[in-house]
mmCIF file of C-alpha atoms in Angstrom:
data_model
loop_
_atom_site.group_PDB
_atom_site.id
_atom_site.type_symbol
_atom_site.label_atom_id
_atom_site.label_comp_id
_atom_site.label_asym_id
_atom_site.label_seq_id
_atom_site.Cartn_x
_atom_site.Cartn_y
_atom_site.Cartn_z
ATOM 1 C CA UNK A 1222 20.807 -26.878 70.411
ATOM 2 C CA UNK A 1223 18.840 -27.243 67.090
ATOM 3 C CA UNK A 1224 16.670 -24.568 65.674
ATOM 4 C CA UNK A 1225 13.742 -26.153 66.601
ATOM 5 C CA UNK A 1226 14.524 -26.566 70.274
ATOM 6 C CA UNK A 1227 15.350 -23.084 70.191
ATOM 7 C CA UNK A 1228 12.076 -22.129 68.957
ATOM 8 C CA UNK A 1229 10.537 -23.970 71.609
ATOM 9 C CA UNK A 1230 12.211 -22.805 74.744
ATOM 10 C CA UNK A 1231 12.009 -19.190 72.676
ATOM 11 C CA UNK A 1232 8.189 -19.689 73.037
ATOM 12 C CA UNK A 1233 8.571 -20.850 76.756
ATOM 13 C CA UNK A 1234 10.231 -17.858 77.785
ATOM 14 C CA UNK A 1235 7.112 -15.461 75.982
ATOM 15 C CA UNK A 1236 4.509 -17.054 77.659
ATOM 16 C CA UNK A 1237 6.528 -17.357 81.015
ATOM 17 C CA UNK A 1238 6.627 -13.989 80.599
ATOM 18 C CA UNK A 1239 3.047 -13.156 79.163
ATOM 19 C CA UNK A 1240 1.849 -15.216 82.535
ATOM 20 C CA UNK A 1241 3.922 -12.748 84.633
ATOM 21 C CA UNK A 1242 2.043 -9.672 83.237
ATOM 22 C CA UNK A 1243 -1.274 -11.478 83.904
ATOM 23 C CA UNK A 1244 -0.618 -12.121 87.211
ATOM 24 C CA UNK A 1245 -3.075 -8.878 88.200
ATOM 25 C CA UNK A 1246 -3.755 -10.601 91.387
ATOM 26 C CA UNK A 1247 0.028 -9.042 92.755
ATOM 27 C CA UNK A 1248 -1.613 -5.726 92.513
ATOM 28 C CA UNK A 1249 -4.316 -6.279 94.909
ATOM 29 C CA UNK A 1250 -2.597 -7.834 96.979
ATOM 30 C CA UNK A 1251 0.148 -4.936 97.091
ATOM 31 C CA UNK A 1252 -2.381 -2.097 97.721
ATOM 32 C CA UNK A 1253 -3.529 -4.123 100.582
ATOM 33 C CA UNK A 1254 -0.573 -4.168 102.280
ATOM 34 C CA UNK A 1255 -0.195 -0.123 101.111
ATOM 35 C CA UNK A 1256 -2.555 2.477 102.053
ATOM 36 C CA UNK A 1257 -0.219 4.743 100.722
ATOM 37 C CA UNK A 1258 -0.145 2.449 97.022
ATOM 38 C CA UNK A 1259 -3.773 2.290 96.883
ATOM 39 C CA UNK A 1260 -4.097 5.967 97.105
ATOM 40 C CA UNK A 1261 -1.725 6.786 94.260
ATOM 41 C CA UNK A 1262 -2.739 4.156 91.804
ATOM 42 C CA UNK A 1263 -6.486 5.340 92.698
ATOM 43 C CA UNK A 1264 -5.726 8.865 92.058
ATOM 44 C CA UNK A 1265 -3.773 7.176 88.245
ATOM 45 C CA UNK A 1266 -7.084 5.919 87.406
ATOM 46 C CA UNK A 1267 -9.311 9.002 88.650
ATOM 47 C CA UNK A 1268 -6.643 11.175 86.283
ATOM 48 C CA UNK A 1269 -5.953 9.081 83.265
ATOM 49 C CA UNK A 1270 -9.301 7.116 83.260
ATOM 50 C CA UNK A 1271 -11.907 9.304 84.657
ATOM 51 C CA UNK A 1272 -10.705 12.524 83.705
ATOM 52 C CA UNK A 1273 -9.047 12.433 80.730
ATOM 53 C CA UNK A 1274 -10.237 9.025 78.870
ATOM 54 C CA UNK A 1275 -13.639 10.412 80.306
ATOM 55 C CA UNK A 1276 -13.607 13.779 78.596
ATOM 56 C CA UNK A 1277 -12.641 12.160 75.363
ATOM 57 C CA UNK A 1278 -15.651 10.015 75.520
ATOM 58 C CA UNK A 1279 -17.773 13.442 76.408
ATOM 59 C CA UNK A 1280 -16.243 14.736 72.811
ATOM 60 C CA UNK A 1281 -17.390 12.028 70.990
ATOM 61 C CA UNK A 1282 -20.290 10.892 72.160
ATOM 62 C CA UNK A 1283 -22.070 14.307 73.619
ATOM 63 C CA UNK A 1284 -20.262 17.419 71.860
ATOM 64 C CA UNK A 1285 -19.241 16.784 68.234
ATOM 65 C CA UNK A 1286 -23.086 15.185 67.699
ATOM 66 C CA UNK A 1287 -24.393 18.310 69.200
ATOM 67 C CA UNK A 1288 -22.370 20.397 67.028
ATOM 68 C CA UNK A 1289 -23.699 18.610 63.980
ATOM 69 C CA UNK A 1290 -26.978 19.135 65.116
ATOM 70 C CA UNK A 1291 -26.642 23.019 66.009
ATOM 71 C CA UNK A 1292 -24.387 23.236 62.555
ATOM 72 C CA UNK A 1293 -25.662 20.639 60.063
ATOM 73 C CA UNK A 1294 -24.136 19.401 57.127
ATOM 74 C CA UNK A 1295 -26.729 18.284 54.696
ATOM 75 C CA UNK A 1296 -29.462 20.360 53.073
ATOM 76 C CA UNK A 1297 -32.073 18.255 54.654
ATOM 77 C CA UNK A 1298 -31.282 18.930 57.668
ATOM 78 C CA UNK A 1299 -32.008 22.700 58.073
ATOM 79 C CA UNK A 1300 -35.166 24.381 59.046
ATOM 80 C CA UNK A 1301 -35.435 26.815 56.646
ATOM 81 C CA UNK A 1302 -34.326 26.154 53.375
ATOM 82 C CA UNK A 1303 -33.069 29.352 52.492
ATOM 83 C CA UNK A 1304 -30.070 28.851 54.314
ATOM 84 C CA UNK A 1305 -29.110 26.384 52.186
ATOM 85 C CA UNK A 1306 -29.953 28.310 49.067
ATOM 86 C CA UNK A 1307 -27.111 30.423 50.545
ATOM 87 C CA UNK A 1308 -23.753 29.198 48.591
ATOM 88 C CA UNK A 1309 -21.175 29.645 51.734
ATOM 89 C CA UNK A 1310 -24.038 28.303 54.594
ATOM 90 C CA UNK A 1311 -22.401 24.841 54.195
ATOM 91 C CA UNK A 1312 -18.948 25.899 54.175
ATOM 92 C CA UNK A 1313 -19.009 28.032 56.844
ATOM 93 C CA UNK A 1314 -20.771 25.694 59.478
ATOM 94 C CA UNK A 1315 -18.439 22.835 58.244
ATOM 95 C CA UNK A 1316 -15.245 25.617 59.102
ATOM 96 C CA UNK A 1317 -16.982 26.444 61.920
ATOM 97 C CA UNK A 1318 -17.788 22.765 63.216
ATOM 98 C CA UNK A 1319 -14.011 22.134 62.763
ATOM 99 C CA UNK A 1320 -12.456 25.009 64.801
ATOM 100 C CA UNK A 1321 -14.706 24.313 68.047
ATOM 101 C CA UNK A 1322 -13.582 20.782 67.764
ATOM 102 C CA UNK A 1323 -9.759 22.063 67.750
ATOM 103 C CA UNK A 1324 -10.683 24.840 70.148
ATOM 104 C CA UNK A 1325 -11.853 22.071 72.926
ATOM 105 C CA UNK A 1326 -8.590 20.065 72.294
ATOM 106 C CA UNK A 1327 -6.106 23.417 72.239
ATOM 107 C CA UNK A 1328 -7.870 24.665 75.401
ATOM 108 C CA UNK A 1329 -8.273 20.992 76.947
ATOM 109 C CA UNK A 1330 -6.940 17.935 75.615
ATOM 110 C CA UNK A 1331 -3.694 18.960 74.887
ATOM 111 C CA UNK A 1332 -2.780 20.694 78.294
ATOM 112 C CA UNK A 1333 -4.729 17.746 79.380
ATOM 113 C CA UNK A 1334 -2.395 15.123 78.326
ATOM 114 C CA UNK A 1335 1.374 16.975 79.036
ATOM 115 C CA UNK A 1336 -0.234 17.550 82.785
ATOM 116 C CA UNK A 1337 -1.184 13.873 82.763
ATOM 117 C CA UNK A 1338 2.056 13.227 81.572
ATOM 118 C CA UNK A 1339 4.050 15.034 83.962
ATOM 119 C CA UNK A 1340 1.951 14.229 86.936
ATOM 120 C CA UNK A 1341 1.718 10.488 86.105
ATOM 121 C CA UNK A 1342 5.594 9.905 85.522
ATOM 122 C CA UNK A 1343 6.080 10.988 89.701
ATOM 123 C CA UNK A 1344 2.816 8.839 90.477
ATOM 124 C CA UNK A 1345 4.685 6.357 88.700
ATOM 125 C CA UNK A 1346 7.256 6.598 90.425
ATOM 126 C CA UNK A 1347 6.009 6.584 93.622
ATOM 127 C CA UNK A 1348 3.608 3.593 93.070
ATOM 128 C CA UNK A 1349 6.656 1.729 92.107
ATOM 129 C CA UNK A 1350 8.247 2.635 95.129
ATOM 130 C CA UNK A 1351 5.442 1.851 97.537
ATOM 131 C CA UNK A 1352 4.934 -1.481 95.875
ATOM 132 C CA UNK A 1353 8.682 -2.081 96.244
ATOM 133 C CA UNK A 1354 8.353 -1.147 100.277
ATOM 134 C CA UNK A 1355 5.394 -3.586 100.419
ATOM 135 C CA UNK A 1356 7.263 -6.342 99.132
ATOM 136 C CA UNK A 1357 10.076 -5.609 101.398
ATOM 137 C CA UNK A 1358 7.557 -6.421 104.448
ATOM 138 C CA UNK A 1359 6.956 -9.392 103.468
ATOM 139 C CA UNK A 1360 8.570 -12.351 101.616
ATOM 140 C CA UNK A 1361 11.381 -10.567 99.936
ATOM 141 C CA UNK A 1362 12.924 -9.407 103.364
ATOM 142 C CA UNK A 1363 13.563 -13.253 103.964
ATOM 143 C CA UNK A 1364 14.603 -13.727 100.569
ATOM 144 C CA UNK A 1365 17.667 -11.008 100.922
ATOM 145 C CA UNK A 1366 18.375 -12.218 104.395
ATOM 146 C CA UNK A 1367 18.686 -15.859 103.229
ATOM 147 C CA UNK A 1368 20.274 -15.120 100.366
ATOM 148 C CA UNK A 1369 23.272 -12.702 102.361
ATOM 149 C CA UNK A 1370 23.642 -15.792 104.646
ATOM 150 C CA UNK A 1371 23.985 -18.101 102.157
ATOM 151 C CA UNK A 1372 25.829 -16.780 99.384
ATOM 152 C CA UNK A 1373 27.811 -14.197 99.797
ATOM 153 C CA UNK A 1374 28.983 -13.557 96.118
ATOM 154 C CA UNK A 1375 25.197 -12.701 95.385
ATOM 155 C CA UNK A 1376 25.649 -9.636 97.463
ATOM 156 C CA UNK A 1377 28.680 -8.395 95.392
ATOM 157 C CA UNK A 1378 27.243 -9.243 92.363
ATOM 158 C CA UNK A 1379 24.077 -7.132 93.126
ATOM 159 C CA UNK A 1380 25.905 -3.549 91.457
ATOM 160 C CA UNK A 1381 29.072 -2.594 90.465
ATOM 161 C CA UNK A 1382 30.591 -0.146 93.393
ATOM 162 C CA UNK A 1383 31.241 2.863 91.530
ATOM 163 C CA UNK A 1384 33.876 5.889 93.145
ATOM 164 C CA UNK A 1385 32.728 7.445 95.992
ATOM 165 C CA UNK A 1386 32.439 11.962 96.359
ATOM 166 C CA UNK A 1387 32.425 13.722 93.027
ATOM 167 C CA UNK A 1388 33.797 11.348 90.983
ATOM 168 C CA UNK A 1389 30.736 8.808 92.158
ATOM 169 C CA UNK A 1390 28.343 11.779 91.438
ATOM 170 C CA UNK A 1391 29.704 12.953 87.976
ATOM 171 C CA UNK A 1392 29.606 8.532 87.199
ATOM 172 C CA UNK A 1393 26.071 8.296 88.342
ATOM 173 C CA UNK A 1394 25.186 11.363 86.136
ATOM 174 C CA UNK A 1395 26.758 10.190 83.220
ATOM 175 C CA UNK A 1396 25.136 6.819 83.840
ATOM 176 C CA UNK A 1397 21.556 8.608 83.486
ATOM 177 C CA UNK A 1398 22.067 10.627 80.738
ATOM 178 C CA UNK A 1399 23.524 7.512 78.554
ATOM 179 C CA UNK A 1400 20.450 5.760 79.936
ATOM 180 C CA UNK A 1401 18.005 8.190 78.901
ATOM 181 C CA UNK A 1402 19.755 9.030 75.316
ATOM 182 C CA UNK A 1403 19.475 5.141 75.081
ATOM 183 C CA UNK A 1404 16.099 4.819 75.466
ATOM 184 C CA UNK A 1405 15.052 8.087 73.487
ATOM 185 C CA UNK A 1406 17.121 6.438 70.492
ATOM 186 C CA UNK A 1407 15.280 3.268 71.078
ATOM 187 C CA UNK A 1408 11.683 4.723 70.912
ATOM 188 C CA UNK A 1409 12.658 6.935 67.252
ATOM 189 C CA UNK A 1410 13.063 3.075 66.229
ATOM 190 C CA UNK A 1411 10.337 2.379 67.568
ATOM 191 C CA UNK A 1412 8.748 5.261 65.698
ATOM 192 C CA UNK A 1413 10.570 4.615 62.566
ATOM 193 C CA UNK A 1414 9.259 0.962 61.934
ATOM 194 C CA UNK A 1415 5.882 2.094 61.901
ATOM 195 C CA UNK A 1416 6.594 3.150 58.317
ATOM 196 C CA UNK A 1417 7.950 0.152 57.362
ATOM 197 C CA UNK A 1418 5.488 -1.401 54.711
ATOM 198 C CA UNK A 1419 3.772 -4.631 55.337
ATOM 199 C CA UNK A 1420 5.995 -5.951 58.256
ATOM 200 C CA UNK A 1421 5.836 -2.233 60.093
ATOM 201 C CA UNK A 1422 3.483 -3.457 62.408
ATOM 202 C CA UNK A 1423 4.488 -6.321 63.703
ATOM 203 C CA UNK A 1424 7.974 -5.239 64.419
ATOM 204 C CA UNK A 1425 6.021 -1.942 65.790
ATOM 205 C CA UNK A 1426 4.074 -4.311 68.141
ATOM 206 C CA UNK A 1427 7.469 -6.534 69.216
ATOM 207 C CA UNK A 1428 9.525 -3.036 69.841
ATOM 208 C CA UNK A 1429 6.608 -1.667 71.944
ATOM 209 C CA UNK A 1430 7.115 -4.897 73.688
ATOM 210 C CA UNK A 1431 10.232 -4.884 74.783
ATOM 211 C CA UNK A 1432 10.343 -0.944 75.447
ATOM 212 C CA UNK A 1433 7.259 -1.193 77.722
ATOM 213 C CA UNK A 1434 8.405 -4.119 79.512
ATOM 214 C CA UNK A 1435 12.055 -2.465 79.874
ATOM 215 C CA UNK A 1436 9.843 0.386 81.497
ATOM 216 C CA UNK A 1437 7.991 -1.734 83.900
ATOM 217 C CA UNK A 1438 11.134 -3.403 85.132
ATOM 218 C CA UNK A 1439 13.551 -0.356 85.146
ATOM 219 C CA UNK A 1440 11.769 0.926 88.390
ATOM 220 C CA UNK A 1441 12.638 -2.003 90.296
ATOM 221 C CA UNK A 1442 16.100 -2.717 89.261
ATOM 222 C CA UNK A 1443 16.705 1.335 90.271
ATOM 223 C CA UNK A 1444 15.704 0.501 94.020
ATOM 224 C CA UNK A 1445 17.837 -2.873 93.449
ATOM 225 C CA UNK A 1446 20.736 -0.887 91.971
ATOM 226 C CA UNK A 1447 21.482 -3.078 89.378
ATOM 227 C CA UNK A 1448 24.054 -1.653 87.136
ATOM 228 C CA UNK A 1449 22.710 -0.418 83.582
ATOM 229 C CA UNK A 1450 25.639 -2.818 81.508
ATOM 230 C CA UNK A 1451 24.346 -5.337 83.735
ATOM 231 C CA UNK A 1452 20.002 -4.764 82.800
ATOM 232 C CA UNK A 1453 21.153 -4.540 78.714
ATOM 233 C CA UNK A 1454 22.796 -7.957 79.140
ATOM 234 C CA UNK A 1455 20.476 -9.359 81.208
ATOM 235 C CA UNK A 1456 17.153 -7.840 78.925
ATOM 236 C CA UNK A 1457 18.751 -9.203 75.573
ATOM 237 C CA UNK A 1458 19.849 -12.552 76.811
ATOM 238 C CA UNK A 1459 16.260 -12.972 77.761
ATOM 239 C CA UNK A 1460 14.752 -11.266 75.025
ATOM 240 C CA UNK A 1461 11.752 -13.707 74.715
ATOM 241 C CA UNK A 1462 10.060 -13.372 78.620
ATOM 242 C CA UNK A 1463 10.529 -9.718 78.309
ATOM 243 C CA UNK A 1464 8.479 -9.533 74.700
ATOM 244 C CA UNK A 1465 5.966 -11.418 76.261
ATOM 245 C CA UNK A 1466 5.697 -9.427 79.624
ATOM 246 C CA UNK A 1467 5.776 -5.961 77.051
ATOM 247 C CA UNK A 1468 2.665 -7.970 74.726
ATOM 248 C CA UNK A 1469 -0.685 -7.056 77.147
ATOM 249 C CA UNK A 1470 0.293 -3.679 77.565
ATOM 250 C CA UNK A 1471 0.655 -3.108 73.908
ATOM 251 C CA UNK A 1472 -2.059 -5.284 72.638
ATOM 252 C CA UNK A 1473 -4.222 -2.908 74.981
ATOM 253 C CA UNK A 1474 -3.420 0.038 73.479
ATOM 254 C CA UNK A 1475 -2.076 -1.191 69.458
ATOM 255 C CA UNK A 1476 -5.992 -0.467 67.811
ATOM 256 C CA UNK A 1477 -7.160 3.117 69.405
ATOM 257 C CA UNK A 1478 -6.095 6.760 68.213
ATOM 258 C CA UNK A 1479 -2.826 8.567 70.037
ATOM 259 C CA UNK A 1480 -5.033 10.185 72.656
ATOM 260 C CA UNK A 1481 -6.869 6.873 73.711
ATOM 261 C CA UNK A 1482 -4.023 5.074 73.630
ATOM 262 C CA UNK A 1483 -1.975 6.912 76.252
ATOM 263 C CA UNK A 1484 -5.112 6.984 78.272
ATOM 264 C CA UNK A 1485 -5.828 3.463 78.474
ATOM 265 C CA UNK A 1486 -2.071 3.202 79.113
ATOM 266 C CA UNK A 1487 -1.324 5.776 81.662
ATOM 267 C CA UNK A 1488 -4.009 3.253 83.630
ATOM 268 C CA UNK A 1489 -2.735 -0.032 82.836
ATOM 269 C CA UNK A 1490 1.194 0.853 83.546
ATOM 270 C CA UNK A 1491 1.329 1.013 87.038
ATOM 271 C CA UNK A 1492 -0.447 -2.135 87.047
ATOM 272 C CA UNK A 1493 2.262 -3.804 85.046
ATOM 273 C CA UNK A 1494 4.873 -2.241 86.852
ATOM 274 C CA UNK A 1495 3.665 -3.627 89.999
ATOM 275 C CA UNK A 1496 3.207 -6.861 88.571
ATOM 276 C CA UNK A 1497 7.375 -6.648 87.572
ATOM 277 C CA UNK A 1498 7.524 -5.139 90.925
ATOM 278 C CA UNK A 1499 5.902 -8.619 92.481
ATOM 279 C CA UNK A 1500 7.721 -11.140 89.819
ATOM 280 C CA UNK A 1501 10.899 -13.073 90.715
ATOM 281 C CA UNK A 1502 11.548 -14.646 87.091
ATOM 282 C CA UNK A 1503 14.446 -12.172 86.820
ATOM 283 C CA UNK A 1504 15.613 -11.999 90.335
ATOM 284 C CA UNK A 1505 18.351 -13.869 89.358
ATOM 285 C CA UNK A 1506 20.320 -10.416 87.641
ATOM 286 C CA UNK A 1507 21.266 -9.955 90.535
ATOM 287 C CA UNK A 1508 23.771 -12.716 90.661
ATOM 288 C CA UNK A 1509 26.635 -13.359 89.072
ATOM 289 C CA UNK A 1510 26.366 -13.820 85.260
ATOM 290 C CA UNK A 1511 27.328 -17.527 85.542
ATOM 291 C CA UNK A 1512 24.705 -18.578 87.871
ATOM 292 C CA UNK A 1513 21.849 -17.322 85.009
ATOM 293 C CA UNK A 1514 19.646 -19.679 84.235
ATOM 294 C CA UNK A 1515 20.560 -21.246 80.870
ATOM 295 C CA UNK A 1516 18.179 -19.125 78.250
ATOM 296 C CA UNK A 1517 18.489 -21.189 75.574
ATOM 297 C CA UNK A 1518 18.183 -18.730 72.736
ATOM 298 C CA UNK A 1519 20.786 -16.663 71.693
ATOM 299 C CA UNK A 1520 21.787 -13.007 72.893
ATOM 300 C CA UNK A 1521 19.660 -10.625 70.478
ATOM 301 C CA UNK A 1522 21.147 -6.928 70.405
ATOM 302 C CA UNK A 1523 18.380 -5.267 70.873
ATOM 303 C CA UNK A 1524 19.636 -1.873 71.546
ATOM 304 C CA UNK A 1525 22.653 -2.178 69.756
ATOM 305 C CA UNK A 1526 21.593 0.699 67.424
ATOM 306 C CA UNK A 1527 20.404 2.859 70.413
ATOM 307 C CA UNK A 1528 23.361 2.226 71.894
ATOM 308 C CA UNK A 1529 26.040 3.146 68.959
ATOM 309 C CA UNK A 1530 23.965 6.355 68.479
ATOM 310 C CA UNK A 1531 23.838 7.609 72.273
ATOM 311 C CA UNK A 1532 27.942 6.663 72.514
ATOM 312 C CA UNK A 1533 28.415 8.769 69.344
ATOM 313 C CA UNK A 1534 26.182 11.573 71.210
ATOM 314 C CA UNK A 1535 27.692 10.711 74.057
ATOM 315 C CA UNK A 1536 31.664 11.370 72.406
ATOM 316 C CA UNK A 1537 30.597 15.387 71.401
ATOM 317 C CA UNK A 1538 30.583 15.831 75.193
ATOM 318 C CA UNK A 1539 34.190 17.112 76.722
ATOM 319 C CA UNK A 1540 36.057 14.393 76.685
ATOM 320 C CA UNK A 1541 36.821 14.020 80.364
ATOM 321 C CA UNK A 1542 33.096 13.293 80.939
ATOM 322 C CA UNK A 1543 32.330 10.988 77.910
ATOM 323 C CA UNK A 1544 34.971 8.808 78.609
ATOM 324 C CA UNK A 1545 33.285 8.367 82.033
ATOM 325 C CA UNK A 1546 30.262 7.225 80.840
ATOM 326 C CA UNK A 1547 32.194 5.133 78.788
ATOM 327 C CA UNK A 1548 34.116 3.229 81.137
ATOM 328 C CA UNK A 1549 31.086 3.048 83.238
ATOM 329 C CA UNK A 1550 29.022 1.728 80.982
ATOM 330 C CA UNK A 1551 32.441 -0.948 80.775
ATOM 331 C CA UNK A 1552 32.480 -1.925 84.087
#
C-alpha cells in the first residue's frame, strides 16, 4: 500500500476511534439499565467534581482574594500608613499569605487528592464492572451465544488457558506484576517527553493518548480475559483508533494545572471507560489473529521500551519466577 493510502486509512482509524469516545450517549443508556452504575459514577462526580474540583475553585476564587485583602501587598492598600513605613510589614504578610495558602493544601488538598485517588481506582473498578453486567443483559449475551454456535475457534481464541493450582496462580501473578511494571515504565515516558523541547508536547499529548485509552479498555478485556501478549499486539497493530479514543480525554485535561487536571479527569474516566465498555470496534481481539480486520498501517511498538525495561526488572527476580512471566508473556 503506498504512503499515502496509509495515511489515509491511518486517519480513518483516529477518527473511528475519536467517534467511539464521543459516543456519551452509551453512558446513559448503561446507568439506566444499572441502579447500581448510576450510583457509583454519581458518587465519582460528587467526589472528584463537587468536592475536590469544588474546593479548588473555593481557593481561588473566595480564600486567596480574602487573604490579599486581610494581608495586602501594596502600600496603598493599608489603612494606616504607618504600617507600611514599617520595613518587614510587606515581607511578613507576603510570608504569611504564602504559608496559609500551603497550610490549606498540606491539611486539604493533598490528603484530598491520594483519598480521591485511592477511592476512585475501586469506583473505577466497579463502574466498569457494572457497565460490563449491563451489557451482558442485553445485546452482548446474544452476541456470545451466536458467536459459540457459530464459530467455535472464537471461543478458544478468547485467552490462552494457562496451568491450573499453583502453577496457574504463581502465572497469573507474574502476569500482573509484568503488566503493572509495563505500564509504570510507559507513563516515566510519558513523563520524560514532556521535556523534550519544541516537539515535547505533542508527543506528550499522543502518549497520554494511547495510555488513557489503554486504561479505558484494560477493564473490559480483564472481565473478557484476554491474554496481555494478546492486548499489546492487538493495541499496536491498531495504534491509530486507540490515539484517537485516548485524544478527548487528554485534550480535556492538556491546558489546566496538576490538581485540575486529575479532577476534571477522575470525572471524565469512567465515562470513557464505559464508552470502551459499550464499543465493539475491537471485539474482534477476541478472535483469532487471522480473522483481524486488515489495519492497514503498520505494527508501531509502542511499548517496546516499557517492555525491554520491565523484562530486565523482571530477570533480577529468582529465576524460577521470571522465567514464568516470561514464557507467559510467550504464549
Amino acid at each position: 500500500m503506498e504512503v499515502s493510502g496509509k495515511v489515509k486509512m491511518a486517519a480513518s482509524l483516529w477518527f473511528e476511534g475519536l467517534g467511539e469516545a464521543c459516543c456519551l450517549h452509551r453512558v446513559v443508556l448503561l446507568c439506566m439499565r444499572s441502579n447500581n452504575l448510576l450510583m457509583r459514577t454519581g458518587q465519582c462526580f460528587l467526589l472528584n467534581g463537587f468536592i475536590f474540583l469544588g474546593s479548588i475553585f473555593i481557593l481561588k476564587s473566595v480564600v486567596i482574594p480574602a487573604l490579599w485583602w486581610i494581608l495586602p501587598g501594596q502600600c496603598s492598600q493599608f489603612v494606616s500608613h504607618e504600617l507600611c513605613d514599617l520595613g518587614g510589614t510587606l515581607k511578613f504578610y507576603s510570608f504569611l499569605r504564602l504559608a496559609l495558602i500551603q497550610l490549606c493544601y498540606v491539611l486539604w488538598f493533598y490528603p484530598l487528592y491520594v483519598f480521591s485517588i485511592v477511592l476512585s481506582t475501586i469506583w473505577y473498578n466497579d463502574i466498569a464492572k457494572y457497565g460490563y453486567a449491563a451489557m451482558g443483559r442485553s445485546k452482548l449475551t446474544v452476541e456470545k451465544g451466536s458467536s459459540q454456535n457459530n464459530s467455535p475457534t472464537v471461543q478458544n481464541a478468547h485467552h490462552v488457558k494457562g496451568p491450573s493450582g499453583l502453577g496457574g496462580v504463581m502465572i497469573g501473578i507474574g502476569q500482573q506484576v509484568y503488566s503493572i511494571l509495563l505500564l509504570s515504565v510507559f507513563f516515566l515516558e510519558v513523563y520524560a517527553t514532556g521535556f523534550v523541547p519544541y516537539i515535547g508536547k505533542l508527543i506528550n499529548f499522543l502518549l497520554l493518548s494511547w495510555m488513557y485509552a489503554y486504561y479505558c479498555f484494560e477493564y473490559k478485556w480483564n472481565f473478557n480475559e484476554v491474554a496481555l501478549d494478546r492486548r499489546l499486539d492487538y493495541f499496536e497493530s491498531y495504534w491509530p483508533f486507540f490515539a484517537g479514543f485516548g485524544s478527548p480525554c487528554v485534550l480535556a485535561i492538556f491546558f489546566f494545572s496538576p490538581l485540575v487536571s486529575y479532577g476534571i479527569m477522575a470525572i471524565l474516566f469512567p465515562l470513557f471507560v464505559l464508552t470502551a465498555t459499550g464499543s465493539e470496534s475491537e471485539q474482534e481481539i477476541s478472535f483469532e489473529k487471522h480473522k483481524w480486520r486488515a489495519a492497514g498501517v503498520e505494527r508501531l511498538p509502542i511499548f517496546y521500551v516499557a517492555d525491554k525495561v520491565s523484562l530486565w526488572m523482571l530477570s533480577l527476580l529468582p529465576l524460577e519466577k521470571g522465567d514464568q512471566v516470561q514464557d507467559r508473556k510467550e504464549q
